Amino acid sequence: MTGEPLKQAIAVERRPEHAFIRWSDTGGVCCELLDYFIARRADATELATFELLDMEQMWQQLLSLGETGLSRAVRKQVEIIDWQQPGGGVRSCCFRAEGLLALYEEIQARRGAA
């Protein structure tokens, strides 16, 4: 399924809390921001199946990568993600869709390079 049929299938399943789409391809599991996927990739990406994820489900997807040192905290009334880096540094970002996806992609890339 690609293009308009894919966009229609997404529209049927989509709820306001859905921020991500997850699917599998030959390279493994892929995740993307849902609005970006619809606007930029749906016409060119062939999917047999997909799953729409909310923030908590994407957090669980991130944790499923098996990276250690990930945690969530609230600072100054803002929820953040801390990632204790190998070597001692800490990377922090807001617990938002863009931050979750950035960490997910970085950890996936590191795992692919290892």
Tab-separated table of C-alpha atoms in Angstrom:
chain	number	residue	atom	x	y	z
A	1	MET	CA	0.000	0.000	0.000
A	2	THR	CA	1.318	3.405	-0.946
A	3	GLY	CA	0.091	6.908	-1.812
A	4	GLU	CA	-3.586	7.729	-1.340
A	5	PRO	CA	-4.652	4.239	-0.161
A	6	LEU	CA	-1.971	4.412	2.538
A	7	LYS	CA	-2.977	7.934	3.556
A	8	GLN	CA	-6.617	6.819	3.775
A	9	ALA	CA	-5.714	3.799	5.919
A	10	ILE	CA	-3.739	6.069	8.252
A	11	ALA	CA	-6.656	8.524	8.457
A	12	VAL	CA	-9.019	5.717	9.512
A	13	GLU	CA	-6.766	4.640	12.401
A	14	ARG	CA	-5.394	8.012	13.452
A	15	ARG	CA	-6.314	9.490	16.837
A	16	PRO	CA	-5.259	12.907	18.211
A	17	GLU	CA	-2.612	11.309	20.451
A	18	HIS	CA	-0.830	9.563	17.561
A	19	ALA	CA	2.447	11.308	16.753
A	20	PHE	CA	4.433	8.467	15.129
A	21	ILE	CA	4.150	5.705	12.566
A	22	ARG	CA	6.085	2.435	12.870
A	23	TRP	CA	6.575	-0.166	10.160
A	24	SER	CA	9.006	-2.919	9.219
A	25	ASP	CA	11.110	-3.146	6.101
A	26	THR	CA	14.119	-5.192	5.036
A	27	GLY	CA	16.361	-3.067	7.270
A	28	GLY	CA	14.252	-3.663	10.382
A	29	VAL	CA	11.776	-1.510	12.285
A	30	CYS	CA	11.358	2.090	11.106
A	31	CYS	CA	9.703	4.960	12.964
A	32	GLU	CA	8.874	8.448	11.727
A	33	LEU	CA	6.887	11.484	12.783
A	34	LEU	CA	3.392	10.825	11.483
A	35	ASP	CA	2.751	14.244	9.927
A	36	TYR	CA	6.155	14.193	8.207
A	37	PHE	CA	5.525	10.684	6.896
A	38	ILE	CA	2.149	11.643	5.430
A	39	ALA	CA	3.502	14.822	3.819
A	40	ARG	CA	6.860	13.561	2.543
A	41	ARG	CA	7.073	9.773	2.434
A	42	ALA	CA	3.639	8.181	2.032
A	43	ASP	CA	3.674	8.509	-1.754
A	44	ALA	CA	7.044	6.770	-2.100
A	45	THR	CA	7.003	4.211	0.735
A	46	GLU	CA	5.396	0.810	0.216
A	47	LEU	CA	3.928	-0.588	3.444
A	48	ALA	CA	2.177	-3.882	4.015
A	49	THR	CA	1.361	-3.012	7.629
A	50	PHE	CA	1.936	-0.112	9.991
A	51	GLU	CA	1.193	0.914	13.556
A	52	LEU	CA	0.435	4.394	14.852
A	53	LEU	CA	2.112	5.259	18.149
A	54	ASP	CA	1.538	7.840	20.849
A	55	MET	CA	4.316	9.364	22.963
A	56	GLU	CA	4.307	6.608	25.604
A	57	GLN	CA	4.368	3.869	22.987
A	58	MET	CA	7.300	5.580	21.255
A	59	TRP	CA	9.093	5.856	24.614
A	60	GLN	CA	8.658	2.080	24.975
A	61	GLN	CA	9.948	1.632	21.411
A	62	LEU	CA	13.014	3.683	22.354
A	63	LEU	CA	13.580	1.591	25.485
A	64	SER	CA	13.205	-1.612	23.440
A	65	LEU	CA	16.440	-0.734	21.622
A	66	GLY	CA	18.193	-1.835	24.818
A	67	GLU	CA	20.253	1.308	25.340
A	68	THR	CA	21.204	1.912	28.957
A	69	GLY	CA	21.135	5.264	30.698
A	70	LEU	CA	17.763	6.550	29.452
A	71	SER	CA	15.499	8.208	32.004
A	72	ARG	CA	12.747	10.793	32.270
A	73	ALA	CA	12.509	13.648	34.752
A	74	VAL	CA	10.648	16.909	35.270
A	75	ARG	CA	12.729	20.066	35.524
A	76	LYS	CA	11.207	23.529	35.808
A	77	GLN	CA	7.798	22.016	35.005
A	78	VAL	CA	9.049	20.508	31.728
A	79	GLU	CA	9.384	16.770	31.176
A	80	ILE	CA	12.766	15.850	29.747
A	81	ILE	CA	14.692	12.772	28.673
A	82	ASP	CA	18.208	12.264	29.988
A	83	TRP	CA	20.565	9.895	28.211
A	84	GLN	CA	23.673	9.020	30.178
A	85	GLN	CA	26.235	8.680	27.396
A	86	PRO	CA	28.967	6.086	27.400
A	87	GLY	CA	32.005	8.046	28.511
A	88	GLY	CA	30.246	10.153	31.105
A	89	GLY	CA	28.280	12.907	29.404
A	90	VAL	CA	24.531	13.402	29.650
A	91	ARG	CA	22.385	14.374	26.692
A	92	SER	CA	19.047	15.957	27.594
A	93	CYS	CA	16.077	16.878	25.425
A	94	CYS	CA	12.437	17.750	25.950
A	95	PHE	CA	9.990	14.864	26.059
A	96	ARG	CA	8.411	15.835	22.749
A	97	ALA	CA	7.874	13.919	19.546
A	98	GLU	CA	10.897	15.455	17.829
A	99	GLY	CA	13.194	14.727	20.785
A	100	LEU	CA	12.041	11.131	21.089
A	101	LEU	CA	12.571	10.498	17.396
A	102	ALA	CA	16.003	12.158	17.401
A	103	LEU	CA	17.172	9.909	20.245
A	104	TYR	CA	15.632	6.843	18.621
A	105	GLU	CA	17.406	7.524	15.330
A	106	GLU	CA	20.729	8.273	17.029
A	107	ILE	CA	20.631	5.085	19.085
A	108	GLN	CA	19.606	3.044	16.043
A	109	ALA	CA	22.478	4.541	14.033
A	110	ARG	CA	24.963	3.765	16.811
A	111	ARG	CA	23.747	0.187	16.959
A	112	GLY	CA	24.094	-0.128	13.177
A	113	ALA	CA	27.655	1.195	13.321
A	114	ALA	CA	28.646	-1.184	16.121
